[in-house]
């Protein structure tokens, strides 16, 4: 697409969602524009018919327009168009108010997903950067090529740079959560810094009793955690708004930040942060227990269903849990390998569709989707451009992941290195344990790719599908 096309696409999407006055918030991830809208969209098919839009998805209160790997360029054009937006209500008849009579339990669950997605999405670039340096250690260090020893300055440098994002996770999440919950961003950063302050960590390591305003606190090391600061910043959003309402404008810049932190510290250290730690630990423990119960079959099931979870936004729960698992034990032999197999299954569907389709335009699109999955690790073009469009490729998608997961589970493959990528580079996740682990991980991934490609080729399309007839 050219620059002119990006601008046209942005205009078309903006018009279809009700204009800039219908937007409360706009962010983007690797493939999607993520809108928080004032009024819900009544007919999403209008947007889905826009050229270069791959599909739409509603996750919690967030409406997502799936663009693909070019989303950052569309986002820039979109931001230019909505610069200076006033959040006034659009009363167009094409839109329904968000205040609908939905199931309250569904609303709570959707809001949690929306908050997690909006918080964790912006964190991923920092994790990718740090994980890259940890990957270099795994490749160049004693466990593989043995080019660097643990005493080499370069090894030490790569080590602490690779650990930085994981250690300071509360600070990073504090910032992104503050943006999501509309808290002053620096207060979110401060909250994260408080939770990992060296004095607090020293108290935890020594096991010394410590009280906050006369009440004992539960001692816990919050380094590398997500949920404690996430919940604390969520609480801060209400406290800051409350103080802004009662403190005069002339005093607000000084006393609102101070009173917000003063109020949140005891509640966070007494209740919220410890509760977040327990919740995070139980989620991680639940993943381990599931592995013990279902074994290799669970790996296959996750690999088969993960693309569906991506479509619903539920994948953020698994990603958040994996961050916790890698921070806790440094590897994972359950969900992380399954995600790699699922990624290769997506690649296989794109390849199978490319080989099967005869229509030049559709064949070219399938090739671009497959290449995007292989090189960029972006699954949405294949999922929405092939699976959702033709329906039957979902069979190959899920079967490929399942079969790869069966082999990987039986051979006890683990992800020894966190590689937050869905491209062919995701194979690097198997480096760091043994040569057998690498070989079996690669074999399992190739099984997913080949099985998905073959099943898509032979069973992914109806015989009367026009795309199989080609162009004259």
PDB file of N, CA, C and O in Angstrom, residues 319-357:
ATOM      1  N   UNK A 319      -0.690 -15.077  27.625  1.00  0.00           N
ATOM      2  CA  UNK A 319       0.566 -14.327  27.502  1.00  0.00           C
ATOM      3  C   UNK A 319       0.990 -13.764  28.861  1.00  0.00           C
ATOM      4  O   UNK A 319       2.152 -13.854  29.252  1.00  0.00           O
ATOM      5  N   UNK A 320       0.024 -13.184  29.593  1.00  0.00           N
ATOM      6  CA  UNK A 320       0.330 -12.633  30.913  1.00  0.00           C
ATOM      7  C   UNK A 320       0.838 -13.734  31.845  1.00  0.00           C
ATOM      8  O   UNK A 320       1.797 -13.541  32.603  1.00  0.00           O
ATOM      9  N   UNK A 321       0.204 -14.909  31.783  1.00  0.00           N
ATOM     10  CA  UNK A 321       0.622 -16.031  32.623  1.00  0.00           C
ATOM     11  C   UNK A 321       2.018 -16.501  32.257  1.00  0.00           C
ATOM     12  O   UNK A 321       2.831 -16.828  33.134  1.00  0.00           O
ATOM     13  N   UNK A 322       2.322 -16.517  30.957  1.00  0.00           N
ATOM     14  CA  UNK A 322       3.658 -16.948  30.524  1.00  0.00           C
ATOM     15  C   UNK A 322       4.740 -15.993  31.024  1.00  0.00           C
ATOM     16  O   UNK A 322       5.837 -16.432  31.401  1.00  0.00           O
ATOM     17  N   UNK A 323       4.464 -14.693  31.010  1.00  0.00           N
ATOM     18  CA  UNK A 323       5.427 -13.744  31.559  1.00  0.00           C
ATOM     19  C   UNK A 323       5.715 -14.089  33.021  1.00  0.00           C
ATOM     20  O   UNK A 323       6.864 -14.059  33.478  1.00  0.00           O
ATOM     21  N   UNK A 324       4.651 -14.416  33.755  1.00  0.00           N
ATOM     22  CA  UNK A 324       4.798 -14.770  35.163  1.00  0.00           C
ATOM     23  C   UNK A 324       5.602 -16.061  35.316  1.00  0.00           C
ATOM     24  O   UNK A 324       6.474 -16.170  36.178  1.00  0.00           O
ATOM     25  N   UNK A 325       5.316 -17.045  34.474  1.00  0.00           N
ATOM     26  CA  UNK A 325       6.001 -18.340  34.551  1.00  0.00           C
ATOM     27  C   UNK A 325       7.491 -18.186  34.259  1.00  0.00           C
ATOM     28  O   UNK A 325       8.342 -18.728  34.987  1.00  0.00           O
ATOM     29  N   UNK A 326       7.832 -17.450  33.201  1.00  0.00           N
ATOM     30  CA  UNK A 326       9.247 -17.283  32.853  1.00  0.00           C
ATOM     31  C   UNK A 326       9.983 -16.477  33.913  1.00  0.00           C
ATOM     32  O   UNK A 326      11.159 -16.718  34.174  1.00  0.00           O
ATOM     33  N   UNK A 327       9.287 -15.515  34.524  1.00  0.00           N
ATOM     34  CA  UNK A 327       9.910 -14.757  35.604  1.00  0.00           C
ATOM     35  C   UNK A 327      10.159 -15.647  36.810  1.00  0.00           C
ATOM     36  O   UNK A 327      11.170 -15.527  37.496  1.00  0.00           O
ATOM     37  N   UNK A 328       9.251 -16.602  37.046  1.00  0.00           N
ATOM     38  CA  UNK A 328       9.340 -17.470  38.215  1.00  0.00           C
ATOM     39  C   UNK A 328      10.363 -18.583  38.043  1.00  0.00           C
ATOM     40  O   UNK A 328      11.230 -18.797  38.899  1.00  0.00           O
ATOM     41  N   UNK A 329      10.289 -19.340  36.910  1.00  0.00           N
ATOM     42  CA  UNK A 329      11.148 -20.507  36.767  1.00  0.00           C
ATOM     43  C   UNK A 329      12.072 -20.459  35.553  1.00  0.00           C
ATOM     44  O   UNK A 329      12.930 -21.313  35.397  1.00  0.00           O
ATOM     45  N   UNK A 330      11.894 -19.485  34.663  1.00  0.00           N
ATOM     46  CA  UNK A 330      12.832 -19.302  33.561  1.00  0.00           C
ATOM     47  C   UNK A 330      12.584 -20.144  32.330  1.00  0.00           C
ATOM     48  O   UNK A 330      13.324 -20.018  31.352  1.00  0.00           O
ATOM     49  N   UNK A 331      11.579 -21.003  32.352  1.00  0.00           N
ATOM     50  CA  UNK A 331      11.254 -21.818  31.176  1.00  0.00           C
ATOM     51  C   UNK A 331       9.803 -22.272  31.293  1.00  0.00           C
ATOM     52  O   UNK A 331       9.161 -22.101  32.343  1.00  0.00           O
ATOM     53  N   UNK A 332       9.295 -22.867  30.225  1.00  0.00           N
ATOM     54  CA  UNK A 332       7.938 -23.421  30.266  1.00  0.00           C
ATOM     55  C   UNK A 332       7.850 -24.596  29.300  1.00  0.00           C
ATOM     56  O   UNK A 332       8.336 -24.520  28.170  1.00  0.00           O
ATOM     57  N   UNK A 333       7.245 -25.671  29.751  1.00  0.00           N
ATOM     58  CA  UNK A 333       7.092 -26.853  28.907  1.00  0.00           C
ATOM     59  C   UNK A 333       5.654 -27.144  28.544  1.00  0.00           C
ATOM     60  O   UNK A 333       5.336 -28.285  28.175  1.00  0.00           O
ATOM     61  N   UNK A 334       4.800 -26.131  28.645  1.00  0.00           N
ATOM     62  CA  UNK A 334       3.375 -26.384  28.407  1.00  0.00           C
ATOM     63  C   UNK A 334       2.796 -25.401  27.387  1.00  0.00           C
ATOM     64  O   UNK A 334       2.690 -25.711  26.205  1.00  0.00           O
ATOM     65  N   UNK A 335       2.449 -24.218  27.822  1.00  0.00           N
ATOM     66  CA  UNK A 335       1.771 -23.276  26.923  1.00  0.00           C
ATOM     67  C   UNK A 335       2.717 -22.650  25.903  1.00  0.00           C
ATOM     68  O   UNK A 335       2.348 -22.461  24.741  1.00  0.00           O
ATOM     69  N   UNK A 336       3.940 -22.299  26.318  1.00  0.00           N
ATOM     70  CA  UNK A 336       4.862 -21.614  25.403  1.00  0.00           C
ATOM     71  C   UNK A 336       5.193 -22.448  24.163  1.00  0.00           C
ATOM     72  O   UNK A 336       5.138 -21.928  23.041  1.00  0.00           O
ATOM     73  N   UNK A 337       5.546 -23.741  24.296  1.00  0.00           N
ATOM     74  CA  UNK A 337       5.764 -24.533  23.077  1.00  0.00           C
ATOM     75  C   UNK A 337       4.503 -24.633  22.226  1.00  0.00           C
ATOM     76  O   UNK A 337       4.586 -24.619  20.991  1.00  0.00           O
ATOM     77  N   UNK A 338       3.344 -24.725  22.890  1.00  0.00           N
ATOM     78  CA  UNK A 338       2.081 -24.829  22.146  1.00  0.00           C
ATOM     79  C   UNK A 338       1.855 -23.609  21.266  1.00  0.00           C
ATOM     80  O   UNK A 338       1.353 -23.717  20.142  1.00  0.00           O
ATOM     81  N   UNK A 339       2.253 -22.432  21.765  1.00  0.00           N
ATOM     82  CA  UNK A 339       2.075 -21.215  20.979  1.00  0.00           C
ATOM     83  C   UNK A 339       2.949 -21.243  19.735  1.00  0.00           C
ATOM     84  O   UNK A 339       2.565 -20.717  18.677  1.00  0.00           O
ATOM     85  N   UNK A 340       4.130 -21.837  19.844  1.00  0.00           N
ATOM     86  CA  UNK A 340       5.008 -21.962  18.679  1.00  0.00           C
ATOM     87  C   UNK A 340       4.383 -22.883  17.636  1.00  0.00           C
ATOM     88  O   UNK A 340       4.364 -22.570  16.447  1.00  0.00           O
ATOM     89  N   UNK A 341       3.835 -24.011  18.078  1.00  0.00           N
ATOM     90  CA  UNK A 341       3.203 -24.938  17.141  1.00  0.00           C
ATOM     91  C   UNK A 341       2.002 -24.282  16.467  1.00  0.00           C
ATOM     92  O   UNK A 341       1.774 -24.473  15.261  1.00  0.00           O
ATOM     93  N   UNK A 342       1.242 -23.507  17.241  1.00  0.00           N
ATOM     94  CA  UNK A 342       0.080 -22.811  16.673  1.00  0.00           C
ATOM     95  C   UNK A 342       0.512 -21.818  15.599  1.00  0.00           C
ATOM     96  O   UNK A 342      -0.145 -21.674  14.568  1.00  0.00           O
ATOM     97  N   UNK A 343       1.636 -21.146  15.837  1.00  0.00           N
ATOM     98  CA  UNK A 343       2.142 -20.177  14.857  1.00  0.00           C
ATOM     99  C   UNK A 343       2.511 -20.864  13.548  1.00  0.00           C
ATOM    100  O   UNK A 343       2.216 -20.355  12.459  1.00  0.00           O
ATOM    101  N   UNK A 344       3.149 -22.014  13.643  1.00  0.00           N
ATOM    102  CA  UNK A 344       3.534 -22.735  12.427  1.00  0.00           C
ATOM    103  C   UNK A 344       2.310 -23.322  11.720  1.00  0.00           C
ATOM    104  O   UNK A 344       2.311 -23.480  10.497  1.00  0.00           O
ATOM    105  N   UNK A 345       1.280 -23.619  12.459  1.00  0.00           N
ATOM    106  CA  UNK A 345       0.035 -24.071  11.838  1.00  0.00           C
ATOM    107  C   UNK A 345      -0.578 -22.954  11.000  1.00  0.00           C
ATOM    108  O   UNK A 345      -1.093 -23.200   9.901  1.00  0.00           O
ATOM    109  N   UNK A 346      -0.500 -21.726  11.501  1.00  0.00           N
ATOM    110  CA  UNK A 346      -0.993 -20.572  10.740  1.00  0.00           C
ATOM    111  C   UNK A 346      -0.214 -20.435   9.435  1.00  0.00           C
ATOM    112  O   UNK A 346      -0.791 -20.215   8.363  1.00  0.00           O
ATOM    113  N   UNK A 347       1.107 -20.579   9.514  1.00  0.00           N
ATOM    114  CA  UNK A 347       1.934 -20.518   8.304  1.00  0.00           C
ATOM    115  C   UNK A 347       1.509 -21.602   7.309  1.00  0.00           C
ATOM    116  O   UNK A 347       1.430 -21.356   6.092  1.00  0.00           O
ATOM    117  N   UNK A 348       1.249 -22.805   7.834  1.00  0.00           N
ATOM    118  CA  UNK A 348       0.863 -23.906   6.970  1.00  0.00           C
ATOM    119  C   UNK A 348      -0.442 -23.658   6.240  1.00  0.00           C
ATOM    120  O   UNK A 348      -0.588 -23.997   5.059  1.00  0.00           O
ATOM    121  N   UNK A 349      -1.412 -23.054   6.928  1.00  0.00           N
ATOM    122  CA  UNK A 349      -2.688 -22.735   6.278  1.00  0.00           C
ATOM    123  C   UNK A 349      -2.466 -21.777   5.112  1.00  0.00           C
ATOM    124  O   UNK A 349      -3.035 -21.952   4.027  1.00  0.00           O
ATOM    125  N   UNK A 350      -1.632 -20.761   5.329  1.00  0.00           N
ATOM    126  CA  UNK A 350      -1.347 -19.807   4.255  1.00  0.00           C
ATOM    127  C   UNK A 350      -0.682 -20.476   3.069  1.00  0.00           C
ATOM    128  O   UNK A 350      -1.032 -20.212   1.905  1.00  0.00           O
ATOM    129  N   UNK A 351       0.265 -21.375   3.339  1.00  0.00           N
ATOM    130  CA  UNK A 351       0.957 -22.082   2.258  1.00  0.00           C
ATOM    131  C   UNK A 351       0.001 -23.018   1.524  1.00  0.00           C
ATOM    132  O   UNK A 351      -0.018 -23.081   0.286  1.00  0.00           O
ATOM    133  N   UNK A 352      -0.811 -23.747   2.294  1.00  0.00           N
ATOM    134  CA  UNK A 352      -1.781 -24.655   1.678  1.00  0.00           C
ATOM    135  C   UNK A 352      -2.785 -23.935   0.799  1.00  0.00           C
ATOM    136  O   UNK A 352      -3.112 -24.396  -0.307  1.00  0.00           O
ATOM    137  N   UNK A 353      -3.255 -22.790   1.270  1.00  0.00           N
ATOM    138  CA  UNK A 353      -4.213 -22.009   0.487  1.00  0.00           C
ATOM    139  C   UNK A 353      -3.568 -21.461  -0.781  1.00  0.00           C
ATOM    140  O   UNK A 353      -4.174 -21.458  -1.863  1.00  0.00           O
ATOM    141  N   UNK A 354      -2.320 -20.996  -0.643  1.00  0.00           N
ATOM    142  CA  UNK A 354      -1.599 -20.492  -1.813  1.00  0.00           C
ATOM    143  C   UNK A 354      -1.462 -21.579  -2.890  1.00  0.00           C
ATOM    144  O   UNK A 354      -1.664 -21.333  -4.080  1.00  0.00           O
ATOM    145  N   UNK A 355      -1.122 -22.785  -2.492  1.00  0.00           N
ATOM    146  CA  UNK A 355      -0.937 -23.878  -3.448  1.00  0.00           C
ATOM    147  C   UNK A 355      -2.258 -24.347  -4.057  1.00  0.00           C
ATOM    148  O   UNK A 355      -2.287 -24.808  -5.206  1.00  0.00           O
ATOM    149  N   UNK A 356      -3.352 -24.222  -3.305  1.00  0.00           N
ATOM    150  CA  UNK A 356      -4.633 -24.759  -3.774  1.00  0.00           C
ATOM    151  C   UNK A 356      -5.409 -23.778  -4.633  1.00  0.00           C
ATOM    152  O   UNK A 356      -6.055 -24.163  -5.612  1.00  0.00           O
ATOM    153  N   UNK A 357      -5.377 -22.498  -4.277  1.00  0.00           N
ATOM    154  CA  UNK A 357      -6.169 -21.510  -5.003  1.00  0.00           C
ATOM    155  C   UNK A 357      -5.598 -21.281  -6.410  1.00  0.00           C
ATOM    156  O   UNK A 357      -4.374 -21.281  -6.597  1.00  0.00           O
TER     157      UNK A 357
END
